[in-house]
Amino acid sequence: MAAVEAEPSSLHRQLGAEALGSFFLFATVVGSGIMGEALADGNIAIALLGNTIATGAILFVLIAALAPVSGAHFNPAVTLVFALRREIPLGAALLFVAAQLAGGMIGVWAAHVMFDAPVFQFSENIRTGRGQWLGEGIATFGLLFTILGCLRSRPDWVAPGVGLFIAAGYWFTSSTSFANPAITVGRAFTNSFSGIAPADVLGFVLAQFAGAILAWLACRWLFAENQRLQ
């Protein structure tokens, strides 16, 4: 994930990259959840393991492939932090979020079609409460800390770092580490293993944005000495 070019001539390619990456990310999260649940024979741990491996792997691939084009955000919380860092203009940031949501929703519906499920659904999977909100805040803080820390010291490790952190977050957070407001919205439209009830989306999204902003502030303080030395 890198700073986004400001030239208008490149914006269409950047939005295309964000939409395409979000398509594959959302399709992977939902599709691997459906596949995992179908093959796990009621064993939730096995289903979650399948979901984890697929999500971590696709994040590695998508970031490695698309970061040179758009920065490979695929996540409004990431886009917000880069806007706060003044590495992406506000107008472009809003378009990024729109592309992430649009591409991601098509990915959700594509996953349903692939598995012969009804295309349009609403989740009945209840995910709410202070524990899960805290889990989302911690997950998103950790994701942004991973991105900003790797960009500071090892830019070539952003792709594996994000994939590995999200894979870990599936298991150490109470919420299974959505860490992404756009995918939280998308998962409200799938009544499958990966879903979240629409009524529970707001709590997750607020926790995610709070975690992202705290990570931005923490990294500004933590890496301040390194910034002065450069």
PDB file of C-alpha atoms in Angstrom:
ATOM      1  CA  MET A   1       0.000   0.000   0.000  1.00  0.00           C
ATOM      2  CA  ALA A   2       1.473   3.261  -1.114  1.00  0.00           C
ATOM      3  CA  ALA A   3       0.622   6.886  -1.652  1.00  0.00           C
ATOM      4  CA  VAL A   4      -1.892   7.401  -4.442  1.00  0.00           C
ATOM      5  CA  GLU A   5      -1.020   9.415  -7.526  1.00  0.00           C
ATOM      6  CA  ALA A   6      -2.939  12.676  -7.785  1.00  0.00           C
ATOM      7  CA  GLU A   7      -2.988  12.994 -11.599  1.00  0.00           C
ATOM      8  CA  PRO A   8      -6.556  12.921 -12.969  1.00  0.00           C
ATOM      9  CA  SER A   9      -5.370  10.784 -15.896  1.00  0.00           C
ATOM     10  CA  SER A  10      -4.610   7.908 -13.515  1.00  0.00           C
ATOM     11  CA  LEU A  11      -7.715   8.135 -11.344  1.00  0.00           C
ATOM     12  CA  HIS A  12      -9.813   5.832 -13.502  1.00  0.00           C
ATOM     13  CA  ARG A  13      -7.167   3.114 -13.281  1.00  0.00           C
ATOM     14  CA  GLN A  14      -6.906   3.608  -9.532  1.00  0.00           C
ATOM     15  CA  LEU A  15     -10.673   3.260  -9.110  1.00  0.00           C
ATOM     16  CA  GLY A  16     -10.661   0.221 -11.370  1.00  0.00           C
ATOM     17  CA  ALA A  17      -7.953  -1.374  -9.246  1.00  0.00           C
ATOM     18  CA  GLU A  18      -9.878  -0.654  -6.040  1.00  0.00           C
ATOM     19  CA  ALA A  19     -13.095  -2.087  -7.489  1.00  0.00           C
ATOM     20  CA  LEU A  20     -11.385  -5.186  -8.903  1.00  0.00           C
ATOM     21  CA  GLY A  21      -9.437  -5.853  -5.721  1.00  0.00           C
ATOM     22  CA  SER A  22     -12.561  -5.418  -3.596  1.00  0.00           C
ATOM     23  CA  PHE A  23     -14.458  -7.763  -5.918  1.00  0.00           C
ATOM     24  CA  PHE A  24     -11.968 -10.564  -5.378  1.00  0.00           C
ATOM     25  CA  LEU A  25     -11.574  -9.849  -1.651  1.00  0.00           C
ATOM     26  CA  PHE A  26     -15.319  -9.914  -0.957  1.00  0.00           C
ATOM     27  CA  ALA A  27     -15.884 -12.915  -3.228  1.00  0.00           C
ATOM     28  CA  THR A  28     -13.116 -14.778  -1.420  1.00  0.00           C
ATOM     29  CA  VAL A  29     -14.407 -13.998   2.072  1.00  0.00           C
ATOM     30  CA  VAL A  30     -17.977 -14.997   1.230  1.00  0.00           C
ATOM     31  CA  GLY A  31     -17.172 -17.851  -1.140  1.00  0.00           C
ATOM     32  CA  SER A  32     -14.613 -19.505   1.133  1.00  0.00           C
ATOM     33  CA  GLY A  33     -17.074 -19.169   4.011  1.00  0.00           C
ATOM     34  CA  ILE A  34     -19.751 -20.968   2.003  1.00  0.00           C
ATOM     35  CA  MET A  35     -17.304 -23.642   0.845  1.00  0.00           C
ATOM     36  CA  GLY A  36     -15.798 -24.089   4.298  1.00  0.00           C
ATOM     37  CA  GLU A  37     -19.172 -24.443   5.985  1.00  0.00           C
ATOM     38  CA  ALA A  38     -20.329 -26.950   3.357  1.00  0.00           C
ATOM     39  CA  LEU A  39     -17.247 -29.148   3.754  1.00  0.00           C
ATOM     40  CA  ALA A  40     -16.783 -28.851   7.520  1.00  0.00           C
ATOM     41  CA  ASP A  41     -19.739 -31.074   8.408  1.00  0.00           C
ATOM     42  CA  GLY A  42     -20.771 -28.812  11.283  1.00  0.00           C
ATOM     43  CA  ASN A  43     -17.242 -28.219  12.608  1.00  0.00           C
ATOM     44  CA  ILE A  44     -17.096 -24.422  12.925  1.00  0.00           C
ATOM     45  CA  ALA A  45     -13.355 -24.421  13.612  1.00  0.00           C
ATOM     46  CA  ILE A  46     -12.647 -26.153  10.296  1.00  0.00           C
ATOM     47  CA  ALA A  47     -14.953 -23.750   8.456  1.00  0.00           C
ATOM     48  CA  LEU A  48     -13.199 -20.772  10.039  1.00  0.00           C
ATOM     49  CA  LEU A  49      -9.794 -22.226   9.185  1.00  0.00           C
ATOM     50  CA  GLY A  50     -10.743 -22.486   5.525  1.00  0.00           C
ATOM     51  CA  ASN A  51     -12.080 -18.933   5.582  1.00  0.00           C
ATOM     52  CA  THR A  52      -8.868 -17.728   7.254  1.00  0.00           C
ATOM     53  CA  ILE A  53      -6.427 -19.307   4.823  1.00  0.00           C
ATOM     54  CA  ALA A  54      -8.316 -18.094   1.759  1.00  0.00           C
ATOM     55  CA  THR A  55      -8.631 -14.517   3.048  1.00  0.00           C
ATOM     56  CA  GLY A  56      -4.990 -14.201   4.077  1.00  0.00           C
ATOM     57  CA  ALA A  57      -3.841 -15.635   0.754  1.00  0.00           C
ATOM     58  CA  ILE A  58      -6.005 -13.375  -1.424  1.00  0.00           C
ATOM     59  CA  LEU A  59      -4.916 -10.280   0.496  1.00  0.00           C
ATOM     60  CA  PHE A  60      -1.277 -11.124  -0.203  1.00  0.00           C
ATOM     61  CA  VAL A  61      -1.950 -11.580  -3.919  1.00  0.00           C
ATOM     62  CA  LEU A  62      -4.171  -8.521  -4.373  1.00  0.00           C
ATOM     63  CA  ILE A  63      -1.873  -6.134  -2.519  1.00  0.00           C
ATOM     64  CA  ALA A  64       1.200  -7.406  -4.358  1.00  0.00           C
ATOM     65  CA  ALA A  65      -0.547  -7.056  -7.736  1.00  0.00           C
ATOM     66  CA  LEU A  66      -2.483  -3.811  -7.300  1.00  0.00           C
ATOM     67  CA  ALA A  67      -0.491  -1.673  -4.864  1.00  0.00           C
ATOM     68  CA  PRO A  68       1.499  -0.081  -7.711  1.00  0.00           C
ATOM     69  CA  VAL A  69      -1.778   1.068  -9.305  1.00  0.00           C
ATOM     70  CA  SER A  70      -3.965   2.359  -6.458  1.00  0.00           C
ATOM     71  CA  GLY A  71      -2.135   1.624  -3.220  1.00  0.00           C
ATOM     72  CA  ALA A  72      -4.350  -1.463  -2.759  1.00  0.00           C
ATOM     73  CA  HIS A  73      -6.607  -0.096  -0.017  1.00  0.00           C
ATOM     74  CA  PHE A  74      -9.810  -2.149  -0.574  1.00  0.00           C
ATOM     75  CA  ASN A  75     -10.910  -0.713   2.769  1.00  0.00           C
ATOM     76  CA  PRO A  76     -12.431   2.690   3.716  1.00  0.00           C
ATOM     77  CA  ALA A  77     -10.543   2.663   7.026  1.00  0.00           C
ATOM     78  CA  VAL A  78      -7.251   2.428   5.149  1.00  0.00           C
ATOM     79  CA  THR A  79      -8.351   5.134   2.717  1.00  0.00           C
ATOM     80  CA  LEU A  80      -9.315   7.387   5.657  1.00  0.00           C
ATOM     81  CA  VAL A  81      -5.874   7.075   7.218  1.00  0.00           C
ATOM     82  CA  PHE A  82      -4.120   7.846   3.943  1.00  0.00           C
ATOM     83  CA  ALA A  83      -6.388  10.876   3.556  1.00  0.00           C
ATOM     84  CA  LEU A  84      -5.446  11.994   7.079  1.00  0.00           C
ATOM     85  CA  ARG A  85      -1.801  11.571   6.078  1.00  0.00           C
ATOM     86  CA  ARG A  86      -2.568  13.793   3.049  1.00  0.00           C
ATOM     87  CA  GLU A  87      -1.397  11.086   0.677  1.00  0.00           C
ATOM     88  CA  ILE A  88      -4.725  10.977  -1.157  1.00  0.00           C
ATOM     89  CA  PRO A  89      -7.032  13.951  -1.887  1.00  0.00           C
ATOM     90  CA  LEU A  90     -10.423  13.972  -0.192  1.00  0.00           C
ATOM     91  CA  GLY A  91     -12.349  13.776  -3.459  1.00  0.00           C
ATOM     92  CA  ALA A  92     -10.320  10.786  -4.627  1.00  0.00           C
ATOM     93  CA  ALA A  93     -10.752   9.152  -1.214  1.00  0.00           C
ATOM     94  CA  LEU A  94     -14.541   9.355  -1.488  1.00  0.00           C
ATOM     95  CA  LEU A  95     -14.390   7.830  -4.962  1.00  0.00           C
ATOM     96  CA  PHE A  96     -12.146   5.063  -3.624  1.00  0.00           C
ATOM     97  CA  VAL A  97     -14.774   4.170  -1.009  1.00  0.00           C
ATOM     98  CA  ALA A  98     -17.498   4.126  -3.658  1.00  0.00           C
ATOM     99  CA  ALA A  99     -15.385   1.828  -5.851  1.00  0.00           C
ATOM    100  CA  GLN A 100     -14.638  -0.460  -2.908  1.00  0.00           C
ATOM    101  CA  LEU A 101     -18.335  -0.808  -2.059  1.00  0.00           C
ATOM    102  CA  ALA A 102     -19.446  -1.264  -5.670  1.00  0.00           C
ATOM    103  CA  GLY A 103     -16.786  -3.822  -6.586  1.00  0.00           C
ATOM    104  CA  GLY A 104     -17.213  -5.618  -3.293  1.00  0.00           C
ATOM    105  CA  MET A 105     -20.974  -5.967  -3.561  1.00  0.00           C
ATOM    106  CA  ILE A 106     -20.609  -7.475  -7.036  1.00  0.00           C
ATOM    107  CA  GLY A 107     -18.119  -9.891  -5.481  1.00  0.00           C
ATOM    108  CA  VAL A 108     -20.646 -10.935  -2.830  1.00  0.00           C
ATOM    109  CA  TRP A 109     -23.313 -11.549  -5.448  1.00  0.00           C
ATOM    110  CA  ALA A 110     -20.852 -13.430  -7.658  1.00  0.00           C
ATOM    111  CA  ALA A 111     -20.040 -15.752  -4.753  1.00  0.00           C
ATOM    112  CA  HIS A 112     -23.742 -16.478  -4.314  1.00  0.00           C
ATOM    113  CA  VAL A 113     -24.122 -17.289  -8.015  1.00  0.00           C
ATOM    114  CA  MET A 114     -21.069 -19.582  -7.953  1.00  0.00           C
ATOM    115  CA  PHE A 115     -22.564 -21.601  -5.112  1.00  0.00           C
ATOM    116  CA  ASP A 116     -26.135 -21.630  -6.480  1.00  0.00           C
ATOM    117  CA  ALA A 117     -27.434 -19.497  -3.605  1.00  0.00           C
ATOM    118  CA  PRO A 118     -30.016 -16.714  -3.901  1.00  0.00           C
ATOM    119  CA  VAL A 119     -28.213 -13.623  -5.165  1.00  0.00           C
ATOM    120  CA  PHE A 120     -29.953 -11.107  -2.906  1.00  0.00           C
ATOM    121  CA  GLN A 121     -29.924 -12.001   0.792  1.00  0.00           C
ATOM    122  CA  PHE A 122     -29.717 -10.416   4.223  1.00  0.00           C
ATOM    123  CA  SER A 123     -27.655 -11.985   6.984  1.00  0.00           C
ATOM    124  CA  GLU A 124     -29.259 -13.345  10.140  1.00  0.00           C
ATOM    125  CA  ASN A 125     -25.884 -13.838  11.862  1.00  0.00           C
ATOM    126  CA  ILE A 126     -25.940 -11.799  15.083  1.00  0.00           C
ATOM    127  CA  ARG A 127     -22.606 -10.138  15.862  1.00  0.00           C
ATOM    128  CA  THR A 128     -22.887  -7.455  18.522  1.00  0.00           C
ATOM    129  CA  GLY A 129     -21.817  -6.451  22.023  1.00  0.00           C
ATOM    130  CA  ARG A 130     -18.892  -4.706  23.668  1.00  0.00           C
ATOM    131  CA  GLY A 131     -16.579  -7.684  23.254  1.00  0.00           C
ATOM    132  CA  GLN A 132     -17.052  -7.851  19.501  1.00  0.00           C
ATOM    133  CA  TRP A 133     -16.855  -4.064  19.105  1.00  0.00           C
ATOM    134  CA  LEU A 134     -13.580  -4.077  21.036  1.00  0.00           C
ATOM    135  CA  GLY A 135     -12.389  -6.932  18.847  1.00  0.00           C
ATOM    136  CA  GLU A 136     -13.094  -4.875  15.723  1.00  0.00           C
ATOM    137  CA  GLY A 137     -11.350  -1.831  17.134  1.00  0.00           C
ATOM    138  CA  ILE A 138      -8.267  -3.892  17.993  1.00  0.00           C
ATOM    139  CA  ALA A 139      -8.335  -5.703  14.646  1.00  0.00           C
ATOM    140  CA  THR A 140      -8.479  -2.472  12.655  1.00  0.00           C
ATOM    141  CA  PHE A 141      -5.851  -0.806  14.848  1.00  0.00           C
ATOM    142  CA  GLY A 142      -3.572  -3.787  14.240  1.00  0.00           C
ATOM    143  CA  LEU A 143      -4.214  -3.774  10.503  1.00  0.00           C
ATOM    144  CA  LEU A 144      -3.319  -0.082  10.146  1.00  0.00           C
ATOM    145  CA  PHE A 145      -0.347  -0.475  12.458  1.00  0.00           C
ATOM    146  CA  THR A 146       0.878  -3.320  10.243  1.00  0.00           C
ATOM    147  CA  ILE A 147       0.496  -1.243   7.082  1.00  0.00           C
ATOM    148  CA  LEU A 148       2.091   1.944   8.437  1.00  0.00           C
ATOM    149  CA  GLY A 149       4.856   0.088  10.242  1.00  0.00           C
ATOM    150  CA  CYS A 150       5.790  -1.949   7.184  1.00  0.00           C
ATOM    151  CA  LEU A 151       5.691   1.134   4.962  1.00  0.00           C
ATOM    152  CA  ARG A 152       8.108   2.807   7.377  1.00  0.00           C
ATOM    153  CA  SER A 153      10.650  -0.008   7.652  1.00  0.00           C
ATOM    154  CA  ARG A 154       9.960  -2.764   5.079  1.00  0.00           C
ATOM    155  CA  PRO A 155       7.621  -1.685   2.247  1.00  0.00           C
ATOM    156  CA  ASP A 156       8.091  -5.027   0.515  1.00  0.00           C
ATOM    157  CA  TRP A 157       6.502  -6.698   3.544  1.00  0.00           C
ATOM    158  CA  VAL A 158       3.149  -4.880   3.374  1.00  0.00           C
ATOM    159  CA  ALA A 159       1.458  -7.645   1.347  1.00  0.00           C
ATOM    160  CA  PRO A 160       2.616 -10.590   3.493  1.00  0.00           C
ATOM    161  CA  GLY A 161       2.234  -8.518   6.655  1.00  0.00           C
ATOM    162  CA  VAL A 162      -1.414  -7.691   5.977  1.00  0.00           C
ATOM    163  CA  GLY A 163      -2.233 -11.255   4.935  1.00  0.00           C
ATOM    164  CA  LEU A 164      -0.603 -12.678   8.044  1.00  0.00           C
ATOM    165  CA  PHE A 165      -2.148 -10.146  10.420  1.00  0.00           C
ATOM    166  CA  ILE A 166      -5.679 -10.745   9.127  1.00  0.00           C
ATOM    167  CA  ALA A 167      -5.127 -14.515   9.275  1.00  0.00           C
ATOM    168  CA  ALA A 168      -4.085 -14.141  12.917  1.00  0.00           C
ATOM    169  CA  GLY A 169      -6.937 -11.729  13.613  1.00  0.00           C
ATOM    170  CA  TYR A 170      -9.521 -14.300  12.517  1.00  0.00           C
ATOM    171  CA  TRP A 171      -8.470 -16.328  15.542  1.00  0.00           C
ATOM    172  CA  PHE A 172      -7.375 -13.931  18.268  1.00  0.00           C
ATOM    173  CA  THR A 173     -10.228 -11.399  18.045  1.00  0.00           C
ATOM    174  CA  SER A 174     -13.752 -12.037  19.268  1.00  0.00           C
ATOM    175  CA  SER A 175     -15.196 -10.623  16.038  1.00  0.00           C
ATOM    176  CA  THR A 176     -13.004 -12.697  13.655  1.00  0.00           C
ATOM    177  CA  SER A 177     -11.368  -9.492  12.431  1.00  0.00           C
ATOM    178  CA  PHE A 178     -13.517  -7.911   9.734  1.00  0.00           C
ATOM    179  CA  ALA A 179     -11.325  -4.766  10.092  1.00  0.00           C
ATOM    180  CA  ASN A 180     -12.966  -3.181   7.042  1.00  0.00           C
ATOM    181  CA  PRO A 181     -16.140  -1.036   6.951  1.00  0.00           C
ATOM    182  CA  ALA A 182     -16.847  -1.851   3.290  1.00  0.00           C
ATOM    183  CA  ILE A 183     -16.667  -5.592   3.757  1.00  0.00           C
ATOM    184  CA  THR A 184     -18.776  -5.260   6.894  1.00  0.00           C
ATOM    185  CA  VAL A 185     -21.515  -3.690   4.774  1.00  0.00           C
ATOM    186  CA  GLY A 186     -21.070  -6.347   2.105  1.00  0.00           C
ATOM    187  CA  ARG A 187     -21.296  -9.184   4.612  1.00  0.00           C
ATOM    188  CA  ALA A 188     -24.692  -7.879   5.712  1.00  0.00           C
ATOM    189  CA  PHE A 189     -25.971  -9.013   2.312  1.00  0.00           C
ATOM    190  CA  THR A 190     -25.003 -12.678   2.647  1.00  0.00           C
ATOM    191  CA  ASN A 191     -26.851 -15.079   4.909  1.00  0.00           C
ATOM    192  CA  SER A 192     -23.880 -17.407   5.023  1.00  0.00           C
ATOM    193  CA  PHE A 193     -21.012 -18.276   7.358  1.00  0.00           C
ATOM    194  CA  SER A 194     -19.355 -14.874   6.821  1.00  0.00           C
ATOM    195  CA  GLY A 195     -22.449 -12.721   7.300  1.00  0.00           C
ATOM    196  CA  ILE A 196     -23.378 -10.072   9.843  1.00  0.00           C
ATOM    197  CA  ALA A 197     -26.936  -8.979  10.590  1.00  0.00           C
ATOM    198  CA  PRO A 198     -27.645  -5.533   9.100  1.00  0.00           C
ATOM    199  CA  ALA A 199     -28.631  -4.167  12.515  1.00  0.00           C
ATOM    200  CA  ASP A 200     -25.125  -4.973  13.805  1.00  0.00           C
ATOM    201  CA  VAL A 201     -23.183  -3.245  11.028  1.00  0.00           C
ATOM    202  CA  LEU A 202     -23.080   0.242  12.579  1.00  0.00           C
ATOM    203  CA  GLY A 203     -21.400  -0.892  15.793  1.00  0.00           C
ATOM    204  CA  PHE A 204     -18.686  -2.696  13.815  1.00  0.00           C
ATOM    205  CA  VAL A 205     -18.098   0.226  11.445  1.00  0.00           C
ATOM    206  CA  LEU A 206     -17.770   2.771  14.259  1.00  0.00           C
ATOM    207  CA  ALA A 207     -15.306   0.524  16.078  1.00  0.00           C
ATOM    208  CA  GLN A 208     -13.299   0.035  12.874  1.00  0.00           C
ATOM    209  CA  PHE A 209     -12.970   3.739  12.147  1.00  0.00           C
ATOM    210  CA  ALA A 210     -12.062   4.411  15.792  1.00  0.00           C
ATOM    211  CA  GLY A 211      -9.361   1.736  15.655  1.00  0.00           C
ATOM    212  CA  ALA A 212      -7.989   3.142  12.396  1.00  0.00           C
ATOM    213  CA  ILE A 213      -7.750   6.710  13.738  1.00  0.00           C
ATOM    214  CA  LEU A 214      -6.089   5.513  16.952  1.00  0.00           C
ATOM    215  CA  ALA A 215      -3.553   3.549  14.897  1.00  0.00           C
ATOM    216  CA  TRP A 216      -2.780   6.647  12.815  1.00  0.00           C
ATOM    217  CA  LEU A 217      -2.213   8.704  15.971  1.00  0.00           C
ATOM    218  CA  ALA A 218      -0.146   5.976  17.621  1.00  0.00           C
ATOM    219  CA  CYS A 219       2.078   5.586  14.565  1.00  0.00           C
ATOM    220  CA  ARG A 220       2.598   9.368  14.321  1.00  0.00           C
ATOM    221  CA  TRP A 221       3.942   9.276  17.877  1.00  0.00           C
ATOM    222  CA  LEU A 222       5.796   5.963  17.639  1.00  0.00           C
ATOM    223  CA  PHE A 223       7.635   6.768  14.434  1.00  0.00           C
ATOM    224  CA  ALA A 224       8.227  10.481  15.156  1.00  0.00           C
ATOM    225  CA  GLU A 225      11.941   9.986  15.886  1.00  0.00           C
ATOM    226  CA  ASN A 226      12.401   8.040  12.652  1.00  0.00           C
ATOM    227  CA  GLN A 227      10.666  10.858  10.770  1.00  0.00           C
ATOM    228  CA  ARG A 228      13.070  13.444  12.201  1.00  0.00           C
ATOM    229  CA  LEU A 229      16.073  11.333  11.228  1.00  0.00           C
ATOM    230  CA  GLN A 230      15.008  11.129   7.595  1.00  0.00           C
TER     231      GLN A 230
END
